[in-house]
Amino acid sequence: MDLRTLVLQPTTRTAGRKLLLDAAVALAAGVLAYGCATQAKKAAIDEPDPIHTTAAKLPPAELGLPPNPIKYNDDKGETFAVPKPPISDDYWPCTQCHDNSSPVDRTRRVLKEEHTKIILEHDAEHRWCLDCHDAMNRDFLHLASGVTITFDESYKLCGQCHGDKYRDWRVGVHGKRTGEWNGKKQYLLCVHCHNPHSPHFKPLKPEAPPLRPTLYR
Amino acid sequence: MAMNAEPKMPTEGCSHGGCDATPGSDPTGDKPLGGVKLSRREFAKSTALIAAAITAAGCGTSALETFKQTRLREMSHDELKAFLVKLEKRYEARFGTHVDVRATPHAEGVKFAYALDLSRCIGCRRCVHACVKENNQSRPNPEGTHNNPIQWIKVLEMDKEKGIDLNEAEPYYNPAEVPREGKFYMPVACQQCENSACTKACPVQATWKEPDGMVVIDYDWCIGCRYCMIACPYGTRRFNWGEPHLPKDQLNTNTHVLGNRPREKGVVEKCTFCIQRVREGRYPACVEICPVGARKFGNLMDPKSEIRAVLETKRVYILKEDLNTQPKFFYFFGV
């Protein structure tokens, strides 16, 4: 037996196009995607969630987030447990500099004093910083409706324009959930994978390829 | 062979893999592993018991010989427990460190399945290497007498223009950055078929399908004939041609008897959906590591699982559907 024969030797060219029996059974038992999402949502709210509960008990500074009185006040009431947003520590809190001592400059411009590495490559013709960041309190983001949200809810911001991805994300199809497959889950925020200012997923260096059988036989 | 009563050979049913292919037609069927979770105290107790038993019998048989007389899934609860203790001793001697071997049984109402988003995967191979580490696969060992590196996952690079064409797939790609322009990537590992060809081909029923869906191998019953590897249409079983090279400092000591416990030369191994993790509620290592979130895993019976969401909202594909192997591994385009 030659190791080389372990390389896939297909008898057909393409994968099939229909669900197999099992999937069909699963489907038959089926809940529509939406119903499914609704259930997930319910669970996220009803059950005591250890991830969120611990987070809520911590003093805000430890989580890197300000206390937020309006956190659960959006119209859909959808909140998911997420890991700490990937904001650089030395920038937090934003209000250490953005203390409203000088007037807000809403003009589109090249930033020269601070945040010089941030280049907006995200539908930049139509967008500027304060479409997402709250002008009066930089520790918050805001939705198109004007409702402010915390950085650990930034998925709501993204979901306004990327509804399809957001729906997939809620049920774990887009993005990633960690934790337990049958229990408590944490959702990676969109911004854990996509830089909000330049969201295209950045290429990675691949890990080592397998050794060729000829090299070790 | 017929003279030898002790490792029992099958006397009926299909032993050559080619005949009647209805699921469960092999004589032992898909009888699952009994399942044992040893607490520390039980462990200590049963160690003492075994020691006492061996002394009483006055025999010096090695753990291996004693074990060889029963196949894993025919063991009673107590036998299995005792066997785990022996295994742990065996590994203690081999690696000079304690290896925890568990036999966590399947749970009712669970059928595992997997889905992989081909429009996300960028071919970074993080999964391949996380799998090697988690599952104690043999590492490359250029100095060894027989270099025997094993990887359960193989990532294939293919042309977007040509679509899924396994004949043209490239597993050895190594550019500075992935994804490469015009290419897409398809990781392939055991497809955990419901109607598995490999288990039917095994002449000694050393491989079978557990009720929660994973096709597993009894490494101590496997005779290394590799019929299963020929039967598998996906090329996802691996053989230990040489002594596995598994340095102590790279050992994962958290193992399952049907999964990632260290193997020996001459046995077949393959992906088990990380049985040691998933039977305890965790996600498989490849799912956890995937930086693009292309890998989805869960319980088909649970309407809230990722896997159900995929099946309900996406068009999914299976490999070589015409063979009726019924994989529980789906590919899809999340777009």
Coordinates of N, CA and C in Angstrom, one line a residue, chain A residues 1 3 6-20 22-23 26-27 29-33 36 39 43 47 165 168 171-182 185 193 201 203-213 216, chain B residues 112 120 122 124-126 129 147 149 151 156 164-167 171-172 174-178 194 226 229 234-235 241 278 281-283 287-293 296 300 303-304 306 308-310 312-314 316-318 320-322 327 330 335:
Chain A
M1 N 0.9 -1.2 0.0 CA 0.0 0.0 0.0 C 0.9 1.2 0.0
L3 N 1.4 5.3 0.3 CA 0.8 6.4 1.0 C 0.2 7.4 -0.1
L6 N -3.4 7.6 -0.7 CA -4.3 8.2 0.2 C -4.9 9.5 -0.3
V7 N -4.2 10.1 -1.2 CA -4.7 11.3 -1.8 C -6.1 11.0 -2.4
L8 N -7.0 11.8 -2.3 CA -8.3 11.6 -2.7 C -8.4 11.0 -4.1
Q9 N -9.1 10.0 -4.3 CA -9.3 9.5 -5.7 C -10.8 9.4 -5.9
P10 N -11.3 10.4 -6.4 CA -12.7 10.5 -6.5 C -13.3 9.6 -7.7
T11 N -14.5 9.2 -7.5 CA -15.1 8.5 -8.6 C -16.2 9.4 -9.3
T12 N -16.5 10.5 -8.6 CA -17.3 11.5 -9.2 C -16.7 12.8 -9.1
R13 N -17.2 13.8 -9.9 CA -16.6 15.0 -9.9 C -17.1 16.0 -9.0
T14 N -18.4 16.1 -8.8 CA -18.9 17.1 -7.9 C -19.7 16.6 -6.8
A15 N -19.9 17.4 -5.9 CA -20.8 17.0 -4.7 C -22.2 17.1 -5.2
G16 N -23.0 16.3 -4.5 CA -24.4 16.3 -4.9 C -25.2 17.5 -4.6
R17 N -26.4 17.7 -5.1 CA -27.1 18.9 -4.9 C -28.2 18.8 -3.9
K18 N -28.6 17.7 -3.5 CA -29.7 17.7 -2.6 C -29.4 17.2 -1.2
L19 N -30.2 17.5 -0.2 CA -29.9 17.1 1.1 C -30.0 15.6 1.2
L20 N -29.3 15.1 2.1 CA -29.5 13.6 2.3 C -30.6 13.4 3.3
D22 N -31.0 12.3 6.2 CA -31.0 12.9 7.6 C -31.4 14.3 7.7
A23 N -30.8 15.0 6.7 CA -31.0 16.5 6.7 C -32.5 16.7 6.5
A26 N -34.3 16.2 9.6 CA -34.1 17.3 10.5 C -35.0 18.5 10.0
L27 N -35.1 18.6 8.7 CA -35.9 19.7 8.1 C -37.4 19.5 8.4
A29 N -38.7 18.1 10.8 CA -39.0 18.4 12.2 C -39.1 19.9 12.3
G30 N -38.8 20.5 11.3 CA -38.2 21.9 11.1 C -39.0 23.1 11.6
V31 N -38.1 23.9 12.0 CA -38.5 25.2 12.5 C -38.0 26.1 11.4
L32 N -38.7 27.1 11.0 CA -38.1 28.0 10.0 C -37.0 28.8 10.6
A33 N -36.1 29.2 9.7 CA -34.9 29.9 10.2 C -35.3 31.0 11.1
C36 N -36.4 29.8 14.5 CA -35.2 29.3 15.1 C -34.5 30.5 15.8
Q39 N -36.2 31.7 18.8 CA -36.0 30.9 20.0 C -34.6 31.2 20.6
A43 N -34.0 32.4 24.4 CA -33.1 31.8 25.3 C -32.0 32.8 25.9
E47 N -32.9 32.7 30.0 CA -32.0 31.9 30.9 C -31.0 32.8 31.5
K165 N -26.3 39.2 6.8 CA -25.2 38.6 7.6 C -25.5 38.6 9.1
D168 N -27.7 35.6 9.8 CA -26.9 34.4 9.9 C -26.1 34.4 11.1
V171 N -27.8 33.1 14.4 CA -28.0 31.7 14.6 C -26.7 30.9 14.4
G172 N -25.6 31.6 14.4 CA -24.3 30.9 14.4 C -23.8 30.5 13.0
V173 N -24.5 31.0 12.0 CA -24.0 30.5 10.6 C -22.9 31.4 10.1
H174 N -23.1 32.7 10.2 CA -22.0 33.6 9.9 C -21.2 34.0 11.2
G175 N -19.9 34.1 11.0 CA -19.1 34.4 12.2 C -18.9 33.2 13.1
K176 N -18.9 33.3 14.4 CA -18.5 32.2 15.2 C -19.0 32.3 16.6
R177 N -19.5 31.2 17.1 CA -19.9 31.1 18.5 C -19.0 30.1 19.2
T178 N -18.6 30.5 20.4 CA -17.7 29.6 21.2 C -18.5 29.2 22.4
G179 N -17.9 28.4 23.2 CA -18.6 27.9 24.4 C -19.0 26.4 24.3
E180 N -20.2 26.1 24.5 CA -20.7 24.7 24.4 C -21.7 24.5 23.3
W181 N -21.6 23.4 22.6 CA -22.5 23.2 21.5 C -23.9 23.0 22.0
N182 N -24.1 22.5 23.2 CA -25.4 22.3 23.8 C -25.7 23.2 25.0
K185 N -23.3 30.0 25.1 CA -22.5 30.4 23.9 C -22.1 31.8 24.0
C193 N -13.5 40.1 13.7 CA -13.0 39.6 12.5 C -12.9 40.7 11.4
F201 N -11.9 41.0 5.1 CA -11.1 40.1 6.0 C -9.6 40.0 5.4
P203 N -5.9 38.8 4.6 CA -5.3 37.5 4.3 C -4.3 37.1 5.4
L204 N -4.1 35.8 5.5 CA -3.3 35.2 6.6 C -2.2 34.4 6.0
K205 N -1.1 34.2 6.8 CA -0.1 33.3 6.3 C -0.6 31.9 6.7
P206 N -0.5 31.0 5.7 CA -1.0 29.6 6.0 C 0.0 28.9 6.8
E207 N -0.5 28.0 7.6 CA 0.5 27.1 8.4 C 1.1 26.1 7.4
A208 N 2.1 25.4 7.9 CA 2.9 24.5 7.1 C 2.0 23.5 6.3
P209 N 2.3 23.2 5.0 CA 1.6 22.2 4.3 C 2.1 20.8 4.7
P210 N 1.3 19.8 4.4 CA 1.7 18.4 4.7 C 3.0 18.1 4.0
L211 N 3.8 17.1 4.5 CA 4.9 16.7 3.8 C 4.5 15.8 2.7
R212 N 5.2 15.9 1.6 CA 4.9 15.0 0.5 C 5.3 13.6 0.8
P213 N 4.5 12.6 0.5 CA 4.9 11.3 0.8 C 6.3 10.9 0.3
Y216 N 9.2 11.4 2.6 CA 9.5 10.6 3.9 C 9.3 9.1 3.7
Chain B
F112 N -24.6 14.0 16.0 CA -23.7 15.1 15.6 C -23.6 15.2 14.1
R120 N -16.3 31.0 3.1 CA -15.4 31.6 4.1 C -14.0 31.1 4.2
I122 N -10.4 30.1 4.0 CA -9.3 30.7 3.3 C -8.1 29.8 3.2
C124 N -6.1 28.4 5.6 CA -5.0 28.8 6.4 C -4.4 27.6 7.2
R125 N -5.1 26.5 7.2 CA -4.6 25.3 7.8 C -4.5 25.4 9.3
R126 N -5.1 26.4 10.0 CA -5.1 26.4 11.4 C -5.8 25.2 12.0
H129 N -3.5 21.9 12.0 CA -2.5 21.8 13.1 C -3.2 21.7 14.5
N147 N 9.6 7.8 9.1 CA 8.9 9.0 9.4 C 7.4 8.8 9.1
P149 N 4.4 11.1 9.7 CA 3.5 12.2 10.1 C 2.1 11.9 9.7
Q151 N -1.9 13.6 9.5 CA -2.8 14.7 9.7 C -4.2 14.2 9.2
L156 N -7.7 21.1 0.6 CA -7.5 21.1 -0.9 C -7.7 22.5 -1.5
I164 N -15.6 22.3 -7.8 CA -15.1 21.2 -7.0 C -14.6 20.1 -7.9
D165 N -13.3 20.0 -8.1 CA -12.8 18.9 -8.9 C -11.6 18.3 -8.2
L166 N -11.9 17.2 -7.5 CA -11.0 16.6 -6.6 C -9.7 16.1 -7.4
N167 N -9.9 15.8 -8.7 CA -8.7 15.3 -9.4 C -7.6 16.4 -9.6
P171 N -3.1 19.8 -2.4 CA -3.0 19.9 -1.0 C -1.7 20.5 -0.5
Y172 N -0.7 20.8 -1.4 CA 0.6 21.2 -0.9 C 0.9 22.7 -1.1
N174 N 1.5 26.5 -0.8 CA 2.2 27.2 0.3 C 2.6 28.6 -0.1
P175 N 1.7 29.5 -0.4 CA 2.0 30.9 -0.7 C 2.3 31.7 0.6
A176 N 2.7 32.9 0.4 CA 3.0 33.8 1.6 C 1.7 34.1 2.3
E177 N 0.6 34.3 1.5 CA -0.7 34.6 2.1 C -1.8 33.9 1.4
V178 N -2.8 33.5 2.2 CA -4.0 32.9 1.7 C -5.2 33.8 2.0
E194 N -23.4 8.0 7.6 CA -24.4 7.1 8.3 C -24.4 5.7 7.7
R226 N -6.1 -2.5 6.7 CA -6.4 -1.3 5.9 C -7.4 -1.5 4.8
M229 N -9.5 1.5 4.7 CA -9.0 2.7 3.9 C -9.3 2.5 2.4
Y234 N -13.4 8.6 0.5 CA -13.0 10.0 0.7 C -11.5 10.0 1.1
G235 N -10.9 8.9 1.3 CA -9.4 8.9 1.6 C -9.1 9.6 2.9
W241 N 2.2 3.8 9.7 CA 3.2 3.0 9.0 C 4.4 2.7 9.9
V278 N -16.5 16.7 22.3 CA -17.9 16.9 22.0 C -18.8 16.1 23.0
G281 N -19.6 18.3 25.8 CA -20.3 19.6 25.5 C -19.4 20.7 24.8
R282 N -18.1 20.3 24.6 CA -17.3 21.4 23.9 C -17.4 21.2 22.4
Y283 N -16.9 22.3 21.7 CA -16.9 22.2 20.2 C -15.6 21.5 19.8
V287 N -13.2 23.6 15.0 CA -14.3 24.6 15.1 C -13.8 25.8 15.9
E288 N -13.2 25.5 17.0 CA -12.7 26.5 17.9 C -11.6 27.4 17.3
I289 N -10.7 26.8 16.6 CA -9.6 27.5 16.1 C -9.9 28.3 14.8
C290 N -10.9 27.9 14.1 CA -11.1 28.5 12.7 C -11.3 30.0 12.8
P291 N -10.3 30.8 12.2 CA -10.4 32.2 12.3 C -11.4 32.9 11.5
V292 N -12.0 32.2 10.5 CA -13.1 32.8 9.7 C -14.4 32.3 10.1
G293 N -14.5 31.4 11.0 CA -15.8 30.9 11.4 C -16.5 30.0 10.3
K296 N -18.9 24.7 11.3 CA -20.1 24.7 12.1 C -20.4 23.2 12.6
L300 N -27.9 17.5 15.3 CA -29.0 17.6 14.3 C -30.4 17.6 14.9
P303 N -33.1 22.0 17.3 CA -33.4 23.1 16.4 C -32.7 24.4 16.6
K304 N -32.0 24.5 17.8 CA -31.2 25.8 18.0 C -29.8 25.7 17.6
E306 N -26.3 25.4 15.4 CA -25.8 25.9 14.2 C -26.1 25.1 13.0
R308 N -28.4 23.0 12.4 CA -29.8 23.1 11.9 C -30.0 24.4 11.2
A309 N -29.5 25.4 11.7 CA -29.6 26.7 11.0 C -29.0 26.7 9.6
V310 N -27.9 26.0 9.5 CA -27.3 25.8 8.2 C -28.2 25.1 7.2
E312 N -31.3 24.6 7.4 CA -32.6 25.2 7.1 C -32.5 26.5 6.2
T313 N -31.3 27.1 6.2 CA -31.2 28.4 5.5 C -30.3 28.3 4.3
K314 N -29.5 27.3 4.2 CA -28.5 27.2 3.1 C -28.7 26.0 2.3
V316 N -27.0 22.9 0.9 CA -25.8 22.2 1.3 C -25.4 21.1 0.3
Y317 N -24.2 20.7 0.3 CA -23.6 19.7 -0.6 C -23.0 18.6 0.2
I318 N -23.0 17.4 -0.3 CA -22.2 16.4 0.3 C -21.3 15.8 -0.8
K320 N -19.7 13.1 -3.1 CA -20.0 11.8 -3.7 C -21.3 11.2 -3.3
E321 N -22.3 12.1 -3.5 CA -23.7 11.7 -3.0 C -24.1 10.4 -3.7
D322 N -23.7 10.1 -4.9 CA -24.2 9.0 -5.6 C -23.7 7.6 -5.0
P327 N -23.0 11.0 4.2 CA -22.1 11.7 5.1 C -22.9 12.6 6.1
F330 N -21.4 18.3 5.9 CA -22.0 19.1 4.8 C -21.1 20.3 4.4
V335 N -22.0 32.6 1.4 CA -21.9 33.8 0.6 C -21.9 35.1 1.4

